[in-house]
């Protein structure tokens, strides 16, 4: 479980070590209460986050304070995993992904939350950087902008063949990139904003060079998400229809 933590500068050997270090900062925030327990979040100055569900079924999962944002219809699969149908402002469906949602435990009993403004981050696991889209396409035979979420395919097909998770295979063009330093550990990591199937943030373990603008990063990642302007449990934006402006933008 700790492999995705390296991409946000939390290179602990065990999840438990990361959680104990976060607790020791006294910077935990209660983001919600449910079933007699709490959902707690640690946010580092670098944007790295640890979400802790301190009640049954108990869960700890990584997150990130995204810069990018998009619209999605959000349906919970379980306490942590959400099916996000990514849509344009006019309602066109771009793709569907499963991701670990920061507010997931608070929405697990709610109906689909439509027109949510979400920030999605890919926490890179095994990635390769190509100098350009042309180089990527020549090397792989794939078109840039690929995003395959097997979890979303399992959920939408109703297949019980495997348990869905937040993993994804992707390729995306880099818009900008920077080094960030995790204040909890002092470890450096790479943060980029990218344009793929939709705009999202990408975090990668530290490396000697930043991915250049217009280069292509491709590989596998864990997808995390956060609702940027949480709506009430009453069904999101209600009846405002098509180009919903209630996301606070």
XYZ file of N, CA and C in Angstrom:
747
model
N 0.816 -1.216 0.000
C 0.000 0.000 0.000
C 0.847 1.263 0.000
N 2.131 1.157 0.329
C 2.909 2.377 0.522
C 3.501 2.918 -0.776
N 3.362 2.197 -1.898
C 4.030 2.638 -3.118
C 3.521 3.983 -3.613
N 2.218 4.247 -3.491
C 1.708 5.527 -3.975
C 2.131 6.689 -3.074
N 2.550 6.403 -1.840
C 2.978 7.468 -0.928
C 4.271 8.118 -1.393
N 5.136 7.371 -2.071
C 6.406 7.926 -2.519
C 6.194 9.069 -3.507
N 5.106 9.014 -4.256
C 4.846 10.040 -5.265
C 4.482 11.379 -4.643
N 4.164 11.393 -3.339
C 3.862 12.658 -2.663
C 4.838 12.896 -1.502
N 6.023 12.296 -1.612
C 7.072 12.562 -0.640
C 6.883 11.920 0.712
N 6.074 10.880 0.773
C 5.835 10.175 2.035
C 6.423 8.766 1.935
N 7.737 8.708 1.783
C 8.408 7.445 1.543
C 8.603 6.616 2.792
N 7.525 6.279 3.453
C 7.598 5.412 4.638
C 7.545 3.951 4.210
N 8.124 3.092 5.030
C 8.089 1.665 4.739
C 6.697 1.082 4.961
N 5.983 1.657 5.925
C 4.655 1.147 6.253
C 3.665 2.303 6.334
N 2.412 2.012 5.965
C 1.342 3.009 6.105
C 1.257 3.494 7.551
N 1.399 2.561 8.488
C 1.268 2.905 9.894
C 2.265 3.991 10.303
N 3.478 3.914 9.737
C 4.499 4.917 10.053
C 4.072 6.302 9.556
N 3.474 6.351 8.374
C 3.007 7.624 7.824
C 1.895 8.213 8.688
N 0.977 7.355 9.104
C -0.142 7.816 9.933
C 0.362 8.335 11.278
N 1.284 7.605 11.899
C 1.804 8.037 13.205
C 2.548 9.351 13.089
N 3.295 9.546 12.000
C 4.004 10.811 11.801
C 3.015 11.959 11.606
N 1.926 11.701 10.870
C 0.912 12.732 10.650
C 0.223 13.110 11.956
N -0.107 12.102 12.766
C -0.766 12.355 14.048
C 0.132 13.193 14.955
N 1.438 12.922 14.912
C 2.382 13.620 15.783
C 2.497 15.112 15.471
N 2.045 15.542 14.292
C 2.126 16.964 13.934
C 1.047 17.800 14.613
N 0.000 17.155 15.126
C -1.162 17.867 15.668
C -1.825 18.758 14.620
N -1.701 18.386 13.355
C -2.299 19.161 12.259
C -3.446 18.402 11.602
N -4.053 17.497 12.346
C -5.172 16.743 11.787
C -6.454 17.571 11.873
N -7.282 17.447 10.852
C -8.554 18.161 10.800
C -9.678 17.148 10.648
N -10.706 17.291 11.456
C -11.889 16.434 11.315
C -12.726 16.980 10.162
N -12.863 16.187 9.102
C -13.621 16.649 7.935
C -15.074 16.202 7.970
N -15.400 15.300 8.898
C -16.789 14.879 9.024
C -16.946 13.816 10.093
N -18.181 13.644 10.536
C -18.483 12.621 11.530
C -19.528 11.675 10.963
N -19.347 10.395 11.234
C -20.274 9.396 10.706
C -20.223 8.152 11.572
N -21.380 7.539 11.726
C -21.509 6.272 12.447
C -20.780 6.286 13.797
N -20.819 7.408 14.490
C -20.186 7.480 15.804
C -18.683 7.645 15.761
N -18.118 7.839 14.572
C -16.679 8.033 14.437
C -16.380 9.253 13.584
N -15.135 9.382 13.186
C -14.718 10.577 12.463
C -13.935 10.241 11.194
N -14.032 11.163 10.235
C -13.161 11.161 9.072
C -12.160 12.288 9.289
N -10.883 11.944 9.265
C -9.821 12.877 9.639
C -8.873 13.039 8.463
N -8.365 14.263 8.283
C -7.450 14.515 7.175
C -6.210 15.257 7.652
N -5.058 14.802 7.161
C -3.801 15.524 7.344
C -3.417 16.116 5.992
N -3.139 17.412 5.954
C -2.689 18.057 4.722
C -1.344 18.704 4.974
N -0.352 18.261 4.230
C 0.982 18.829 4.307
C 1.034 20.109 3.476
N 1.975 20.982 3.795
C 2.119 22.232 3.039
C 2.393 21.975 1.556
N 2.923 20.797 1.243
C 3.228 20.452 -0.153
C 1.985 20.055 -0.944
N 0.857 19.868 -0.255
C -0.368 19.399 -0.911
C -0.654 17.938 -0.660
N 0.347 17.201 -0.155
C 0.148 15.780 0.142
C -0.860 15.615 1.274
N -1.720 14.618 1.135
C -2.758 14.406 2.139
C -2.825 12.938 2.556
N -3.207 12.733 3.815
C -3.530 11.408 4.321
C -4.935 11.482 4.903
N -5.812 10.621 4.414
C -7.185 10.553 4.912
C -7.332 9.330 5.804
N -7.931 9.535 6.973
C -8.063 8.459 7.955
C -9.531 8.312 8.337
N -10.098 7.151 8.031
C -11.469 6.837 8.455
C -11.370 6.094 9.777
N -11.687 6.797 10.864
C -11.465 6.244 12.204
C -12.729 5.605 12.767
N -13.376 4.806 11.951
C -14.564 4.060 12.357
C -14.686 2.901 11.373
N -15.421 1.860 11.733
C -15.607 0.741 10.795
C -16.052 1.279 9.430
N -15.499 0.789 8.307
C -14.574 -0.332 8.182
C -13.097 0.054 8.335
N -12.811 1.240 8.853
C -11.442 1.715 9.066
C -10.647 1.693 7.748
N -10.108 2.837 7.387
C -9.345 2.931 6.140
C -8.375 4.095 6.237
N -7.275 3.970 5.563
C -6.302 5.046 5.437
C -5.909 5.125 3.977
N -5.985 6.315 3.385
C -5.655 6.414 1.966
C -5.070 7.786 1.658
N -4.201 7.803 0.668
C -3.492 9.026 0.289
C -4.388 9.928 -0.550
N -4.054 11.211 -0.545
C -4.751 12.176 -1.375
C -3.807 13.315 -1.732
N -4.347 14.298 -2.442
C -3.526 15.437 -2.835
C -4.430 16.644 -3.068
N -3.912 17.814 -2.722
C -4.644 19.073 -2.906
C -4.470 19.515 -4.355
N -5.414 19.145 -5.195
C -5.274 19.340 -6.641
C -5.342 20.810 -7.041
N -4.645 21.119 -8.120
C -4.711 22.447 -8.734
C -5.791 22.447 -9.818
N -5.849 21.361 -10.578
C -6.829 21.268 -11.665
C -8.212 20.970 -11.108
N -9.205 21.163 -11.942
C -10.568 20.825 -11.539
C -11.386 20.452 -12.759
N -12.379 19.641 -12.517
C -13.270 19.195 -13.578
C -14.627 18.913 -12.963
N -15.632 18.658 -13.800
C -16.964 18.306 -13.301
C -17.154 16.796 -13.387
N -17.857 16.251 -12.410
C -18.113 14.816 -12.412
C -19.420 14.508 -11.707
N -20.060 13.427 -12.144
C -21.165 12.832 -11.401
C -20.548 11.726 -10.543
N -20.726 11.818 -9.237
C -19.987 10.975 -8.291
C -20.925 9.966 -7.629
N -20.584 8.684 -7.773
C -21.340 7.603 -7.115
C -20.359 6.771 -6.304
N -20.673 6.544 -5.034
C -19.772 5.756 -4.194
C -19.940 4.262 -4.482
N -18.806 3.571 -4.558
C -18.785 2.113 -4.719
C -18.700 1.459 -3.350
N -17.867 2.032 -2.480
C -17.780 1.619 -1.079
C -17.393 2.859 -0.265
N -16.911 2.693 0.938
C -16.639 3.863 1.779
C -15.567 4.787 1.220
N -14.681 4.264 0.404
C -13.554 5.054 -0.096
C -13.595 5.241 -1.605
N -13.952 4.191 -2.321
C -13.869 4.201 -3.782
C -15.107 4.835 -4.407
N -14.877 5.778 -5.310
C -15.972 6.455 -6.004
C -15.868 6.224 -7.495
N -17.003 6.078 -8.135
C -17.085 6.081 -9.591
C -17.376 7.520 -10.008
N -16.455 8.115 -10.745
C -16.616 9.498 -11.193
C -16.808 9.512 -12.701
N -17.973 9.955 -13.125
C -18.256 10.121 -14.546
C -17.863 11.557 -14.904
N -16.755 11.699 -15.620
C -16.213 13.019 -15.927
C -17.011 13.630 -17.075
N -17.510 14.837 -16.874
C -18.357 15.471 -17.885
C -17.870 16.883 -18.194
N -18.168 17.341 -19.401
C -17.923 18.731 -19.776
C -19.063 19.577 -19.208
N -18.906 20.911 -19.193
C -19.979 21.760 -18.670
C -21.321 21.580 -19.386
N -21.297 21.091 -20.642
C -22.574 20.891 -21.332
C -23.117 19.472 -21.163
N -22.426 18.655 -20.333
C -22.944 17.340 -20.012
C -22.384 16.193 -20.826
N -21.470 16.482 -21.768
C -20.860 15.412 -22.545
C -19.942 14.576 -21.658
N -20.118 13.264 -21.688
C -19.293 12.371 -20.868
C -17.941 12.155 -21.550
N -16.860 12.481 -20.841
C -15.515 12.298 -21.376
C -14.994 10.891 -21.095
N -15.151 10.448 -19.862
C -14.716 9.118 -19.462
C -15.238 8.852 -18.056
N -15.065 7.637 -17.585
C -15.410 7.292 -16.202
C -14.196 6.665 -15.543
N -13.962 7.035 -14.288
C -12.825 6.480 -13.545
C -13.287 6.121 -12.132
N -12.582 5.177 -11.522
C -12.755 4.948 -10.092
C -11.564 5.556 -9.381
N -11.828 6.234 -8.268
C -10.763 6.903 -7.531
C -11.088 6.888 -6.037
N -10.053 7.033 -5.241
C -10.228 7.138 -3.794
C -10.632 8.569 -3.478
N -11.832 8.752 -2.955
C -12.402 10.083 -2.758
C -12.252 10.534 -1.310
N -11.669 11.715 -1.121
C -11.400 12.211 0.225
C -12.654 12.249 1.087
N -13.782 12.646 0.486
C -15.043 12.741 1.236
C -15.890 11.483 1.116
N -15.321 10.418 0.542
C -16.095 9.213 0.256
C -16.909 8.675 1.409
N -16.306 8.509 2.593
C -17.081 7.942 3.703
C -18.314 8.769 4.075
N -18.277 10.069 3.780
C -19.414 10.938 4.111
C -20.527 10.830 3.068
N -20.206 10.281 1.904
C -21.175 10.220 0.800
C -21.643 8.801 0.508
N -21.133 7.830 1.270
C -21.361 6.429 0.906
C -22.840 6.052 0.900
N -23.644 6.696 1.722
C -25.075 6.383 1.762
C -25.919 7.362 0.951
N -25.257 8.293 0.270
C -25.977 9.311 -0.502
C -26.203 8.831 -1.931
N -27.219 9.376 -2.603
C -27.396 9.054 -4.021
C -26.277 9.685 -4.843
N -26.254 9.393 -6.136
C -25.254 9.986 -7.019
C -25.265 11.506 -6.875
N -24.075 12.063 -6.654
C -23.928 13.514 -6.523
C -23.577 14.072 -7.899
N -24.534 14.749 -8.527
C -24.322 15.229 -9.890
C -23.636 16.589 -9.903
N -22.924 16.858 -10.999
C -22.294 18.152 -11.236
C -21.391 18.608 -10.094
N -20.613 17.671 -9.589
C -19.663 18.034 -8.542
C -18.383 18.578 -9.172
N -17.833 19.599 -8.557
C -16.547 20.146 -8.986
C -15.469 19.362 -8.233
N -14.682 18.605 -8.959
C -13.703 17.732 -8.308
C -12.303 18.018 -8.819
N -11.337 17.749 -7.951
C -9.938 17.777 -8.339
C -9.419 16.356 -8.299
N -8.859 15.902 -9.392
C -8.367 14.523 -9.479
C -6.857 14.536 -9.656
N -6.182 13.697 -8.897
C -4.731 13.574 -8.972
C -4.357 12.119 -9.204
N -3.421 11.918 -10.125
C -2.847 10.589 -10.349
C -1.550 10.498 -9.558
N -1.472 9.531 -8.660
C -0.254 9.283 -7.888
C 0.527 8.208 -8.642
N 1.589 8.634 -9.324
C 2.304 7.757 -10.237
C 2.961 6.577 -9.543
N 2.818 5.402 -10.143
C 3.435 4.170 -9.625
C 4.609 3.763 -10.498
N 4.336 3.521 -11.765
C 5.367 3.084 -12.710
C 5.150 3.879 -13.990
N 5.988 4.883 -14.237
C 5.755 5.788 -15.359
C 7.011 5.972 -16.198
N 6.788 6.381 -17.435
C 7.862 6.713 -18.368
C 7.547 8.075 -18.969
N 8.572 8.891 -19.169
C 8.392 10.199 -19.787
C 8.947 10.178 -21.207
N 8.157 10.652 -22.141
C 8.545 10.745 -23.551
C 8.685 12.209 -23.924
N 9.620 12.544 -24.811
C 9.927 13.946 -25.121
C 8.756 14.674 -25.770
N 7.916 13.925 -26.484
C 6.807 14.565 -27.204
C 5.711 13.538 -27.442
N 4.558 14.044 -27.855
C 3.453 13.145 -28.196
C 3.829 12.254 -29.361
N 4.571 12.822 -30.316
C 4.988 12.031 -31.481
C 5.886 10.874 -31.057
N 6.802 11.148 -30.124
C 7.703 10.091 -29.655
C 6.927 9.005 -28.910
N 5.970 9.434 -28.091
C 5.150 8.464 -27.350
C 4.357 7.587 -28.300
N 3.749 8.212 -29.300
C 2.908 7.457 -30.227
C 3.747 6.516 -31.096
N 4.971 6.955 -31.459
C 5.853 6.093 -32.249
C 6.308 4.888 -31.420
N 6.541 5.117 -30.126
C 7.061 4.046 -29.267
C 5.992 3.043 -28.859
N 4.755 3.517 -28.732
C 3.703 2.660 -28.160
C 2.585 2.311 -29.126
N 2.430 3.111 -30.161
C 1.306 2.911 -31.069
C -0.006 3.425 -30.532
N 0.047 4.074 -29.376
C -1.163 4.618 -28.738
C -1.253 6.123 -28.958
N -2.467 6.634 -28.958
C -2.685 8.076 -29.046
C -2.591 8.676 -27.644
N -1.947 9.831 -27.515
C -1.829 10.503 -26.219
C -3.212 10.866 -25.686
N -3.380 10.693 -24.388
C -4.667 10.997 -23.773
C -5.411 9.750 -23.339
N -4.703 8.619 -23.390
C -5.281 7.355 -22.941
C -5.561 7.393 -21.440
N -6.680 6.862 -21.017
C -6.927 6.641 -19.597
C -7.844 5.435 -19.462
N -7.288 4.380 -18.913
C -8.063 3.152 -18.722
C -8.210 2.902 -17.229
N -9.436 2.929 -16.761
C -9.749 2.635 -15.365
C -10.486 1.309 -15.330
N -9.751 0.240 -15.020
C -10.392 -1.075 -14.989
C -11.465 -1.144 -13.911
N -11.269 -0.384 -12.833
C -12.277 -0.339 -11.781
C -13.594 0.192 -12.302
N -13.522 1.270 -13.094
C -14.751 1.837 -13.664
C -15.415 0.852 -14.608
N -14.602 0.126 -15.377
C -15.167 -0.871 -16.291
C -15.877 -1.975 -15.522
N -15.284 -2.400 -14.405
C -15.909 -3.440 -13.585
C -17.229 -2.957 -12.990
N -17.234 -1.709 -12.485
C -18.442 -1.188 -11.837
C -19.561 -1.000 -12.848
N -19.242 -0.380 -13.983
C -20.296 -0.068 -14.952
C -20.828 -1.322 -15.634
N -19.989 -2.360 -15.733
C -20.446 -3.604 -16.368
C -21.193 -4.500 -15.392
N -21.075 -4.176 -14.088
C -21.698 -5.015 -13.081
C -20.968 -6.328 -12.869
N -19.738 -6.398 -13.350
C -18.969 -7.642 -13.253
C -18.500 -7.877 -11.827
N -18.621 -9.094 -11.384
C -18.098 -9.462 -10.077
C -16.801 -10.250 -10.196
N -16.163 -10.152 -11.370
C -14.973 -10.961 -11.639
C -13.799 -10.554 -10.766
N -13.774 -9.284 -10.363
C -12.672 -8.787 -9.528
C -13.190 -7.596 -8.738
N -12.491 -7.287 -7.659
C -12.871 -6.119 -6.854
C -12.284 -4.871 -7.495
N -13.099 -3.850 -7.767
C -12.563 -2.632 -8.373
C -11.659 -1.880 -7.409
N -10.674 -1.162 -7.960
C -9.823 -0.309 -7.137
C -9.555 0.990 -7.888
N -8.642 1.800 -7.379
C -8.423 3.134 -7.935
C -7.257 3.186 -8.914
N -6.770 2.034 -9.340
C -5.639 2.035 -10.260
C -6.081 2.410 -11.666
N -5.143 2.954 -12.427
C -5.442 3.361 -13.802
C -4.165 3.318 -14.636
N -4.352 3.146 -15.935
C -3.270 3.277 -16.911
C -3.548 4.540 -17.711
N -2.529 5.369 -17.912
C -2.790 6.680 -18.512
C -1.628 7.151 -19.376
N -1.923 8.119 -20.225
C -0.901 8.947 -20.863
C -1.449 10.361 -20.912
N -0.574 11.344 -20.708
C -1.044 12.728 -20.663
C 0.099 13.674 -21.007
N -0.268 14.799 -21.595
C 0.716 15.819 -21.981
C 0.945 16.777 -20.815
N 2.201 17.053 -20.532
C 2.555 17.908 -19.401
C 2.319 19.380 -19.755
N 1.600 20.082 -18.883
C 1.389 21.522 -19.033
C 2.447 22.289 -18.256
N 2.685 21.906 -17.012
C 3.788 22.470 -16.237
C 4.165 21.483 -15.135
N 5.359 21.685 -14.585
C 5.832 20.784 -13.537
C 6.749 21.542 -12.598
N 6.857 21.027 -11.389
C 7.667 21.672 -10.361
C 8.063 20.632 -9.325
N 9.133 20.959 -8.592
C 9.470 20.154 -7.424
C 8.714 20.698 -6.214
N 8.244 19.792 -5.391
C 7.683 20.178 -4.096
C 8.384 19.378 -3.006
N 8.453 19.954 -1.831
C 9.095 19.283 -0.698
C 8.048 18.983 0.369
N 7.940 17.724 0.713
C 7.024 17.325 1.772
C 7.596 17.778 3.114
N 6.840 18.606 3.820
C 7.336 19.156 5.080
C 7.407 18.106 6.188
N 6.586 17.072 6.074
C 6.568 16.033 7.107
C 7.844 15.196 7.079
N 8.361 14.957 5.875
C 9.512 14.062 5.720
C 10.759 14.752 5.201
N 10.582 15.934 4.590
C 11.706 16.581 3.922
C 11.986 16.017 2.541
N 11.208 15.035 2.122
C 11.447 14.397 0.826
C 10.877 15.243 -0.314
N 11.601 15.235 -1.428
C 11.174 15.972 -2.615
C 10.374 15.050 -3.536
N 9.380 15.626 -4.210
C 8.640 14.879 -5.220
C 8.287 15.828 -6.357
N 7.769 15.266 -7.429
C 7.429 16.050 -8.623
C 5.917 16.216 -8.691
N 5.492 17.470 -8.883
C 4.072 17.757 -9.104
C 3.921 18.367 -10.490
N 2.994 17.848 -11.263
C 2.736 18.370 -12.604
C 1.243 18.517 -12.819
N 0.878 19.452 -13.682
C -0.489 19.491 -14.187
C -0.430 18.991 -15.624
N -1.381 18.144 -15.968
C -1.332 17.486 -17.270
C -2.704 17.526 -17.937
N -2.675 17.323 -19.252
C -3.909 17.253 -20.030
C -3.948 15.901 -20.712
N -4.899 15.070 -20.297
C -5.045 13.747 -20.886
C -6.471 13.567 -21.352
N -7.126 12.534 -20.848
C -8.550 12.353 -21.151
C -9.353 13.533 -20.608
N -8.795 14.188 -19.570
C -9.310 15.419 -18.980
C -8.130 16.016 -18.201
N -8.210 17.265 -17.750
C -7.086 17.841 -17.002
C -7.017 17.254 -15.588
N -5.823 16.854 -15.173
C -5.650 16.375 -13.809
C -4.239 16.681 -13.313
N -4.044 16.544 -12.015
C -2.724 16.693 -11.420
C -2.021 15.343 -11.463
N -0.699 15.387 -11.491
C 0.105 14.168 -11.491
C 1.254 14.353 -10.516
N 1.409 13.412 -9.607
C 2.527 13.425 -8.668
C 3.419 12.215 -8.941
N 4.733 12.464 -8.919
C 5.703 11.422 -9.222
C 6.797 11.409 -8.167
N 7.372 10.244 -7.896
C 8.522 10.215 -6.996
C 9.645 11.107 -7.528
N 10.514 11.558 -6.639
C 11.598 12.452 -7.002
C 12.435 11.885 -8.152
N 12.886 12.769 -9.009
C 13.745 12.375 -10.118
C 14.716 13.498 -10.453
N 15.778 13.210 -11.208
C 16.805 14.226 -11.496
C 16.329 15.350 -12.396
N 15.282 15.096 -13.196
C 14.791 16.121 -14.117
C 13.270 16.219 -14.037
N 12.790 17.467 -14.172
C 11.345 17.663 -14.265
C 10.875 17.321 -15.671
N 9.678 16.732 -15.807
C 9.131 16.530 -17.152
C 8.867 17.893 -17.803
N 9.358 18.055 -19.014
C 9.249 19.346 -19.706
C 7.831 19.557 -20.227
N 7.491 20.817 -20.434
C 6.197 21.148 -21.031
C 6.074 20.457 -22.392
N 4.923 19.905 -22.659
C 4.594 19.187 -23.897
C 5.233 17.804 -23.997
N 5.989 17.396 -22.976
C 6.397 15.997 -22.937
C 5.183 15.162 -22.528
N 5.304 13.844 -22.659
C 4.194 12.958 -22.327
C 4.646 11.997 -21.237
N 3.857 11.922 -20.175
C 4.092 10.941 -19.118
C 3.033 9.857 -19.261
N 3.488 8.614 -19.220
C 2.562 7.490 -19.384
C 2.932 6.391 -18.408
N 1.925 5.629 -17.991
C 2.188 4.520 -17.088
C 0.992 4.207 -16.219
N 1.277 3.757 -14.993
C 0.212 3.377 -14.068
C 0.198 4.312 -12.866
N -0.963 4.443 -12.259
C -1.128 5.356 -11.130
C -2.314 4.925 -10.289
N -2.377 5.465 -9.082
C -3.570 5.389 -8.246
C -4.270 6.738 -8.353
N -5.556 6.736 -8.645
C -6.306 7.985 -8.794
C -6.947 8.382 -7.464
N -6.722 9.626 -7.074
C -7.366 10.174 -5.888
C -8.175 11.386 -6.302
N -9.168 11.723 -5.492
C -10.025 12.854 -5.839
C -10.560 13.516 -4.584
N -10.954 14.753 -4.756
C -11.598 15.499 -3.676
C -12.682 16.373 -4.277
N -13.828 16.409 -3.626
C -14.899 17.321 -4.041
C -14.496 18.716 -3.569
N -14.371 19.652 -4.515
C -13.839 20.968 -4.181
C -14.880 21.860 -3.525
N -16.126 21.708 -3.920
C -17.203 22.492 -3.310
C -18.302 21.520 -2.913
N -18.120 20.840 -1.781
C -19.081 19.783 -1.417
C -20.513 20.294 -1.356
N -21.403 19.544 -1.982
C -22.825 19.875 -1.957
C -23.480 19.144 -0.784
N -24.691 19.531 -0.487
C -25.427 18.822 0.557
C -25.817 17.445 0.046
N -26.303 16.595 0.952
C -26.709 15.260 0.558
C -27.993 15.257 -0.263
N -28.514 16.426 -0.549
C -29.801 16.492 -1.221
C -29.743 16.268 -2.706
N -28.605 15.815 -3.216
C -28.555 15.512 -4.650
C -27.808 16.573 -5.415
N -26.773 17.120 -4.815
C -25.895 18.019 -5.548
C -26.580 19.308 -5.918
N -26.547 19.621 -7.214
C -26.999 20.923 -7.659
C -28.493 20.993 -7.883
N -29.198 19.937 -7.524
C -30.648 19.989 -7.704
C -31.019 20.104 -9.168
N -31.853 21.053 -9.477
C -32.391 21.098 -10.835
C -31.769 22.125 -11.727
N -30.488 22.495 -11.456
C -29.964 23.563 -12.289
C -29.509 23.078 -13.643
N -29.605 21.781 -13.904
C -29.476 21.274 -15.263
C -28.103 21.438 -15.875
N -28.072 21.408 -17.193
C -26.888 21.392 -18.045
C -25.628 21.998 -17.504
N -25.348 23.255 -17.847
C -24.084 23.865 -17.468
C -24.208 24.410 -16.057
N -23.951 23.546 -15.094
C -24.244 23.887 -13.708
C -23.240 24.863 -13.164
N -23.696 25.971 -12.670
C -22.783 26.984 -12.162
C -22.681 26.985 -10.661
N -23.194 25.943 -9.988
C -23.165 26.019 -8.531
C -21.860 25.544 -7.928
N -20.851 25.273 -8.737
C -19.595 24.775 -8.195
C -18.727 25.852 -7.597
N -19.191 27.086 -7.577
C -18.430 28.154 -6.946
C -17.364 28.732 -7.853
N -17.506 28.549 -9.167
C -16.467 29.082 -10.058
C -16.999 30.281 -10.805
